[in-house]
Amino acid sequence: MTAAGQAAAAVTADQLLVRVRELLAAHPPAATGREDFLRARFDAGLAWVHYPQGLGGLAAPRSLQAVVDAELEAAGAPDNDPRRIGIGLGMAAPTILAYGTEEQKRRFLRPLWIGEEVWCQLFSEPGAGSDLAALGTRAVLDEAAGEWVVDGQKVWTSSAHTARWAILIARTDPALPKHQGITYFLCDMHAPGVEVRPLRQITGEAEFNEVFLTGVRIPDAHRLGAVGQGWAVARTTLMNERVSIGGMRIPREGGMIAPVAAAWRERPRLRTHALHQRMLELWVEAEVARLTGERLRQQLVAGQPGPEGSGMKLTFARLNQEISGLEVELLGEEGLLYEDWTLRRPEIVDFTGRDAGYRYLRAKGNSIEGGTSEILLNIVAERVLGLPPEPRDDKDLAWKDLAR
Amino acid sequence: MTPPYPPSAAPLDLLYSETEEELRTAVRSLLAARCDAPGILGRIESGRPHDPELWRTLAVDMGTAGLLVPEKLGGQGASHREAAVVLEELGRAAAPVPYLTSAVLAAEILIGCDGPEATELLRELASGRRIFVPALPLTLAPGAPLPPPVRDVGAGVLSGTALSGTVMAVADAVAADVLLVLADTGLYAVPATAAGVALTPLVALDLTRPLATVTLDGAAGTRLADPATARAAIAGALLSGAGLLASEQLGIAEWCLTETVAYVRGRHQFNRPVGSFQALKHRLARLWLDVASARAAARAAADALATGAPDAPLTVAVAQAYCSGVAVRAAEECVQLHGGIGMTWEHPAHLYLKRAKADSLALGTAGHHRGLVADFAELPAP
Ligand SMILES: Cc1cc2nc3c(=O)[nH]c(=O)nc-3n(C[C@H](O)[C@H](O)[C@H](O)COP(=O)(O)OP(=O)(O)OC[C@H]3O[C@@H](n4cnc5c(N)ncnc54)[C@H](O)[C@@H]3O)c2cc1C
C-alpha cells in the first residue's frame, strides 16, 4: 500500500456509516429541505469522502464513496443532481482542488457540490478544438486594477445558459509557443461582456452555446494556477473529464441496449434474421463493455488502477452509436418519426427519457465531445502502448507565428 | 417483459488473486524456458507436436493437471479461475500440450460421473501421469446435440463390452492414454492402446493441437456411467471447456498484440518507425481495447464457473461469442502488420493464427454462442 493509501485508511467504512446515520438522524430527509440536506451532508464530510476535511470530505479512500451513497439512497436522501452539474463535479472541482488557493477552494467547492452554482467549460474555440492549445482568446492584465481583460469567442459550450461560473483558458502571452502562453481562470458567467448565444444542434435543441467574451474583467484572485501555467492546469481538467467513468455499477442490459432488447421482445413482427444477428452481436458487446467497466471499478477499489479507463469512453461512444442506429432500424415505420424538433434549451442530456431518433442523433456527439475518438486512440496508442508520438512542427514556434 | 436471468446476481470477481498471479508466474517462466517457437516448429516438423517433457513438468511437477479435481480425489481443489490462468499462459505460448482436453474436458466429465471407477481414474488424471481425452469432436458445442454415440455391440450379446464406431476430429487423441467414449449404453474408459482402437492422425489446421479420427472396432472398456449421467457430464464439461477456452483465446490475443506493438516500434520504413503512422496506431489502440474487454469477458466466465453462478451458461456464451473473434482478429492483425515476415514459416505468427482460427470453431462458433445468448436472454430469432 502506498503512503497515501495508509494515511487514507484511517477512515473506515464503519466509521463512515456511523457518520451517515448521524447525518440522517439530525436531518431526516423527509423533514428537511433538499438544499439544506445537501449543505448538511457537505459539512459532514460526506459529499466526496476523499476530499479534505472542511471541503466536503474526510480524506477517506475514494472507493468508500459507494458505501455512503448506497446508505443515503436507501434512506431516501436527495442527491445533488449529478447530471445537471456534471461539468462542475467532474472537471471544475478536481482542478480547483489541485490548483486552487485555500480561498478559492472554500469559496467555490461548496456551492458547486450542492448544485447552487452550475459550471461550464470555456475551452473549445472555433479555431481550437482537438488542438486546444492553439486557442486564441486573449487575456491581458490591467495591473492598476488587478484584473484581467478577456476578449475572444468560445464554442460548443454545454450548459453555458445555466452556468453561474466557467472554467476558462485564455492566451496571456502570444510570443511564447502555444502550450506556454496559456493561463487558467474561473470566469463569472454573469460578468458584463459575457454573451451566451444558443447553438442549435443536430437533435434540434440547443444543448450547447457560443460564448462571446468582450472586455470581460476577471479579478486576479480568480486565476487558477500561475500565469502561463494554464496548460498544465487544463490537463488536470481533461484527465478528469475522461476518467469520470467508474463508480457506478450498471446492471446487465442496463444501458442503451435496454430499449432495443425490450422492443425485440415486445414486437415480434419487427424481427428479421439480419437484425437478430446484429442485435445479438451488440447485446454481447454491451454485456462485455459492462463487465469491462465493472472490472475497472474493481481494480480501482483494489487500489490497482489499470489503463482500461482511457478506453471506456471510446468503447461506449462506438457502442452507443451502433446500438442506437440499430434501434431506429428495428422500429420500422416508427423509426421514420422524430418526437420533437422544437428548439429547446435542456439542462441535461437525457438518453433514456427520449425516443430512438434522438438517441441516434445525440449519440453522434459521444465520439466528439470530451475529445474525439481519433484523439483518444492517439492517446491510447502513445501512452498505453508506447507507440511513437505524432510528428509535430509546432512545438517550439511562437503561437503568433502558427498557421491559422 | 423482464429478462429471464437473475437481475442482481452477486457481482463477479473479475480480478486476479495473488495466488493466481503466482501460478501465472510459475507457468509463464516454465513456458519461457521450455516452449519457444523454434522448439514448437521443430516438433511439428518431426510429426510429434506434443511435448511430453513439458507436459510432465507442467502437469505432474507443478500439479496443474488436477486443478479442477477436488483434493480428496487427489487433485488441487482449485477452481476454474486458476485453470483459466494456466490456459491464458498456454495460449500466450501456443503450447502443444493436452491441457484443455485432459485437465479440463476429461476432468469435468469424470467429475460428473461420480462412481468408484470414475473416481479412481480421476486420481490418475489429477496426478498428470496419464492423459485422458474425450473421444468427441473438438467442434462439439455446449447446447448442441451430441453426435450419435458409438454403438456397444457387445451389450446383451457377448458377455463384455464391444464398442464400435467412428469419431471425427478428436483433439489430442494421439497423446491419450485413455479415451473417454460415449456409447449408446453409457460412458466408457478405453485404453488408447486397447485392441480394436485405431487412431488415424489428421492433417490439422492448428499445428499445435493435433486431431485424429478415432475408430473403434469391438473395443473393450470400463463403464463409468449410464447414458443419462454420461450426457449430463459431457454437457457440463462442454460448458466449462467453452468458458475456459475464452482464457486461452485471451492469451493468444495478448501475445499477438504485444508482439505486434514491439515489432512496429522497431521496424522503420519511410525514415520513421511504422508504428508512428496513425493508421496503425489506431488499429492497435482498438485491438488493445478489444483485448482489455476480452479479459473482462474471460474472467467473468471463469468466475461464474468457479462459483457455480446461476447464469454461468449465459456468461460463458457471452465470453465465447466475444473472445473467439478478438483472438482471430489479433492474429490476423499480427500477420498483416508484420508484413512479409509475418507470412513466413519461421515467424511464430502463423502458429497463433492457426490456433486462433481453430479455436474459433472449437466448442462452438461465435455464431452458435450468440444463438445461446438469444435463448438465455430471451431474444428469440424471427
Ligand atoms: C455535444 C458536445 C458538447 C461539447 N461541450 C463542450 C463544452 O462544454 N466545452 C468545451 O470547451 N467544448 C465542448 N465541446 C467541444 C469538443 O471538445 C470539440 O468539439 C472536440 O474537442 C473536437 O474539436 P473540433 O470540434 O474543433 O474538431 P476538430 O479538432 O477540428 O476535428 C475535426 C476532425 O479531425 C479529426 N482530428 C483532429 N486532429 C486530429 C489528429 N491529430 N489526428 C487524427 N484526427 C484528428 C477529429 O477527430 C475530427 O474527426 C463539445 C462538443 C460536443 C459535440
mmCIF file of N, CA and C and ligand atoms in Angstrom, chain A residues 87 120-132 154-159 201 207-208 241-242 362 364-375 378 390, chain B residues 278 282, ligand 1:
data_model
loop_
_atom_site.group_PDB
_atom_site.id
_atom_site.type_symbol
_atom_site.label_atom_id
_atom_site.label_comp_id
_atom_site.label_asym_id
_atom_site.label_seq_id
_atom_site.Cartn_x
_atom_site.Cartn_y
_atom_site.Cartn_z
ATOM 1 N N ILE A 87 -20.274 19.015 -15.200
ATOM 2 C CA ILE A 87 -19.000 19.672 -15.535
ATOM 3 C C ILE A 87 -18.341 20.199 -14.262
ATOM 4 N N CYS A 120 -19.680 25.640 -16.293
ATOM 5 C CA CYS A 120 -19.474 25.205 -17.669
ATOM 6 C C CYS A 120 -17.997 25.351 -18.013
ATOM 7 N N GLN A 121 -17.656 24.856 -19.201
ATOM 8 C CA GLN A 121 -16.239 24.769 -19.566
ATOM 9 C C GLN A 121 -15.983 25.585 -20.823
ATOM 10 N N LEU A 122 -15.302 26.699 -20.670
ATOM 11 C CA LEU A 122 -14.990 27.571 -21.814
ATOM 12 C C LEU A 122 -13.594 27.234 -22.340
ATOM 13 N N PHE A 123 -13.513 26.110 -23.016
ATOM 14 C CA PHE A 123 -12.235 25.684 -23.577
ATOM 15 C C PHE A 123 -12.243 25.829 -25.106
ATOM 16 N N SER A 124 -13.110 25.046 -25.775
ATOM 17 C CA SER A 124 -13.065 24.993 -27.240
ATOM 18 C C SER A 124 -13.373 26.343 -27.870
ATOM 19 N N GLU A 125 -12.721 26.551 -29.023
ATOM 20 C CA GLU A 125 -12.951 27.772 -29.796
ATOM 21 C C GLU A 125 -13.165 27.371 -31.242
ATOM 22 N N PRO A 126 -13.710 28.298 -32.037
ATOM 23 C CA PRO A 126 -13.896 27.933 -33.452
ATOM 24 C C PRO A 126 -12.598 27.455 -34.096
ATOM 25 N N GLY A 127 -11.473 28.010 -33.674
ATOM 26 C CA GLY A 127 -10.210 27.614 -34.299
ATOM 27 C C GLY A 127 -9.394 26.636 -33.488
ATOM 28 N N ALA A 128 -9.914 26.182 -32.358
ATOM 29 C CA ALA A 128 -9.118 25.308 -31.490
ATOM 30 C C ALA A 128 -10.022 24.286 -30.820
ATOM 31 N N GLY A 129 -10.045 23.077 -31.366
ATOM 32 C CA GLY A 129 -10.853 22.005 -30.783
ATOM 33 C C GLY A 129 -9.936 20.904 -30.316
ATOM 34 N N SER A 130 -9.646 19.978 -31.198
ATOM 35 C CA SER A 130 -8.678 18.932 -30.854
ATOM 36 C C SER A 130 -7.338 19.554 -30.487
ATOM 37 N N ASP A 131 -6.972 20.558 -31.234
ATOM 38 C CA ASP A 131 -5.716 21.258 -30.955
ATOM 39 C C ASP A 131 -6.012 22.408 -29.998
ATOM 40 N N LEU A 132 -6.435 22.028 -28.813
ATOM 41 C CA LEU A 132 -6.934 23.012 -27.851
ATOM 42 C C LEU A 132 -5.883 24.065 -27.497
ATOM 43 N N LYS A 154 -15.714 31.540 -27.588
ATOM 44 C CA LYS A 154 -15.710 30.102 -27.278
ATOM 45 C C LYS A 154 -16.888 29.455 -27.983
ATOM 46 N N VAL A 155 -16.840 28.130 -28.092
ATOM 47 C CA VAL A 155 -17.922 27.470 -28.843
ATOM 48 C C VAL A 155 -18.182 26.072 -28.297
ATOM 49 N N TRP A 156 -19.327 25.539 -28.638
ATOM 50 C CA TRP A 156 -19.810 24.228 -28.172
ATOM 51 C C TRP A 156 -19.890 24.175 -26.654
ATOM 52 N N THR A 157 -20.186 25.280 -26.001
ATOM 53 C CA THR A 157 -20.140 25.297 -24.544
ATOM 54 C C THR A 157 -21.430 24.753 -23.949
ATOM 55 N N SER A 158 -21.387 23.502 -23.491
ATOM 56 C CA SER A 158 -22.555 22.881 -22.853
ATOM 57 C C SER A 158 -22.876 23.648 -21.585
ATOM 58 N N SER A 159 -24.150 23.777 -21.287
ATOM 59 C CA SER A 159 -24.642 24.382 -20.034
ATOM 60 C C SER A 159 -24.290 25.852 -19.857
ATOM 61 N N GLN A 201 -28.372 22.279 -32.386
ATOM 62 C CA GLN A 201 -27.584 21.142 -32.813
ATOM 63 C C GLN A 201 -28.403 20.103 -33.543
ATOM 64 N N GLU A 207 -28.328 22.449 -26.816
ATOM 65 C CA GLU A 207 -27.767 21.949 -25.568
ATOM 66 C C GLU A 207 -26.473 22.707 -25.292
ATOM 67 N N PHE A 208 -25.822 23.138 -26.350
ATOM 68 C CA PHE A 208 -24.607 23.905 -26.140
ATOM 69 C C PHE A 208 -24.740 25.295 -26.772
ATOM 70 N N GLU A 241 -11.968 14.649 -17.018
ATOM 71 C CA GLU A 241 -13.102 14.517 -17.924
ATOM 72 C C GLU A 241 -13.174 13.097 -18.468
ATOM 73 N N ARG A 242 -12.010 12.550 -18.785
ATOM 74 C CA ARG A 242 -12.011 11.231 -19.427
ATOM 75 C C ARG A 242 -12.088 10.089 -18.438
ATOM 76 N N ARG A 362 -28.130 12.080 -30.937
ATOM 77 C CA ARG A 362 -27.312 12.599 -29.849
ATOM 78 C C ARG A 362 -26.050 11.769 -29.648
ATOM 79 N N LYS A 364 -24.194 10.621 -31.748
ATOM 80 C CA LYS A 364 -23.118 11.038 -32.662
ATOM 81 C C LYS A 364 -22.126 11.950 -31.938
ATOM 82 N N GLY A 365 -22.603 12.668 -30.939
ATOM 83 C CA GLY A 365 -21.702 13.554 -30.197
ATOM 84 C C GLY A 365 -20.756 12.812 -29.267
ATOM 85 N N ASN A 366 -21.078 11.560 -28.958
ATOM 86 C CA ASN A 366 -20.248 10.817 -27.991
ATOM 87 C C ASN A 366 -18.813 10.616 -28.476
ATOM 88 N N SER A 367 -18.639 10.611 -29.788
ATOM 89 C CA SER A 367 -17.281 10.415 -30.296
ATOM 90 C C SER A 367 -16.601 11.747 -30.620
ATOM 91 N N ILE A 368 -17.251 12.860 -30.240
ATOM 92 C CA ILE A 368 -16.666 14.190 -30.486
ATOM 93 C C ILE A 368 -16.434 14.921 -29.168
ATOM 94 N N GLU A 369 -17.471 14.950 -28.319
ATOM 95 C CA GLU A 369 -17.348 15.714 -27.062
ATOM 96 C C GLU A 369 -16.293 15.077 -26.162
ATOM 97 N N GLY A 370 -15.636 15.929 -25.394
ATOM 98 C CA GLY A 370 -14.627 15.422 -24.451
ATOM 99 C C GLY A 370 -13.447 14.767 -25.139
ATOM 100 N N GLY A 371 -13.109 15.210 -26.335
ATOM 101 C CA GLY A 371 -12.005 14.604 -27.083
ATOM 102 C C GLY A 371 -12.565 13.633 -28.114
ATOM 103 N N THR A 372 -12.201 13.805 -29.376
ATOM 104 C CA THR A 372 -12.741 12.911 -30.407
ATOM 105 C C THR A 372 -12.129 11.516 -30.262
ATOM 106 N N SER A 373 -12.791 10.546 -30.848
ATOM 107 C CA SER A 373 -12.276 9.173 -30.784
ATOM 108 C C SER A 373 -10.893 9.083 -31.427
ATOM 109 N N GLU A 374 -10.680 9.870 -32.469
ATOM 110 C CA GLU A 374 -9.365 9.833 -33.116
ATOM 111 C C GLU A 374 -8.280 10.286 -32.130
ATOM 112 N N ILE A 375 -8.568 11.358 -31.405
ATOM 113 C CA ILE A 375 -7.584 11.869 -30.446
ATOM 114 C C ILE A 375 -7.383 10.850 -29.312
ATOM 115 N N ASN A 378 -5.196 8.081 -30.368
ATOM 116 C CA ASN A 378 -3.788 8.503 -30.305
ATOM 117 C C ASN A 378 -3.260 8.374 -28.894
ATOM 118 N N GLU A 390 2.854 11.488 -32.569
ATOM 119 C CA GLU A 390 2.669 12.119 -33.870
ATOM 120 C C GLU A 390 3.812 13.109 -34.097
ATOM 121 N N GLN B 278 -0.364 6.911 -37.998
ATOM 122 C CA GLN B 278 -1.617 6.900 -37.250
ATOM 123 C C GLN B 278 -2.553 5.778 -37.680
ATOM 124 N N HIS B 282 -4.013 3.625 -34.591
ATOM 125 C CA HIS B 282 -5.438 3.483 -34.268
ATOM 126 C C HIS B 282 -5.887 2.031 -34.316
HETATM 127 C C1 LIG C 1 -22.117 17.717 -27.669
HETATM 128 C C2 LIG C 1 -20.849 18.439 -27.470
HETATM 129 C C3 LIG C 1 -20.612 19.137 -26.300
HETATM 130 C C4 LIG C 1 -19.437 19.857 -26.107
HETATM 131 N N1 LIG C 1 -19.276 20.561 -24.964
HETATM 132 C C5 LIG C 1 -18.160 21.307 -24.796
HETATM 133 C C6 LIG C 1 -18.011 22.139 -23.647
HETATM 134 O O1 LIG C 1 -18.868 22.164 -22.778
HETATM 135 N N2 LIG C 1 -16.912 22.905 -23.524
HETATM 136 C C7 LIG C 1 -15.931 22.887 -24.456
HETATM 137 O O2 LIG C 1 -14.942 23.590 -24.279
HETATM 138 N N3 LIG C 1 -16.036 22.120 -25.577
HETATM 139 C C8 LIG C 1 -17.137 21.347 -25.763
HETATM 140 N N4 LIG C 1 -17.274 20.561 -26.915
HETATM 141 C C9 LIG C 1 -16.241 20.660 -27.934
HETATM 142 C C10 LIG C 1 -15.408 19.414 -28.158
HETATM 143 O O3 LIG C 1 -14.491 19.249 -27.108
HETATM 144 C C11 LIG C 1 -14.722 19.570 -29.510
HETATM 145 O O4 LIG C 1 -15.736 19.571 -30.485
HETATM 146 C C12 LIG C 1 -13.749 18.459 -29.813
HETATM 147 O O5 LIG C 1 -12.640 18.531 -28.968
HETATM 148 C C13 LIG C 1 -13.302 18.436 -31.270
HETATM 149 O O6 LIG C 1 -12.840 19.678 -31.704
HETATM 150 P P1 LIG C 1 -13.387 20.317 -33.077
HETATM 151 O O7 LIG C 1 -14.862 20.274 -32.971
HETATM 152 O O8 LIG C 1 -12.727 21.593 -33.263
HETATM 153 O O9 LIG C 1 -12.951 19.302 -34.202
HETATM 154 P P2 LIG C 1 -11.529 19.281 -34.940
HETATM 155 O O10 LIG C 1 -10.443 19.276 -33.945
HETATM 156 O O11 LIG C 1 -11.492 20.329 -35.993
HETATM 157 O O12 LIG C 1 -11.579 17.851 -35.615
HETATM 158 C C14 LIG C 1 -12.160 17.583 -36.908
HETATM 159 C C15 LIG C 1 -11.872 16.126 -37.238
HETATM 160 O O13 LIG C 1 -10.460 15.930 -37.363
HETATM 161 C C16 LIG C 1 -10.030 14.905 -36.502
HETATM 162 N N5 LIG C 1 -8.694 15.218 -35.999
HETATM 163 C C17 LIG C 1 -8.261 16.368 -35.437
HETATM 164 N N6 LIG C 1 -6.983 16.256 -35.070
HETATM 165 C C18 LIG C 1 -6.587 15.012 -35.390
HETATM 166 C C19 LIG C 1 -5.374 14.275 -35.246
HETATM 167 N N7 LIG C 1 -4.296 14.791 -34.661
HETATM 168 N N8 LIG C 1 -5.360 13.009 -35.687
HETATM 169 C C20 LIG C 1 -6.454 12.451 -36.258
HETATM 170 N N9 LIG C 1 -7.611 13.084 -36.429
HETATM 171 C C21 LIG C 1 -7.676 14.351 -35.991
HETATM 172 C C22 LIG C 1 -11.046 14.879 -35.389
HETATM 173 O O14 LIG C 1 -11.056 13.642 -34.710
HETATM 174 C C23 LIG C 1 -12.318 15.170 -36.126
HETATM 175 O O15 LIG C 1 -12.804 13.981 -36.679
HETATM 176 C C24 LIG C 1 -18.448 19.852 -27.113
HETATM 177 C C25 LIG C 1 -18.667 19.130 -28.299
HETATM 178 C C26 LIG C 1 -19.842 18.441 -28.483
HETATM 179 C C27 LIG C 1 -20.054 17.698 -29.760
#
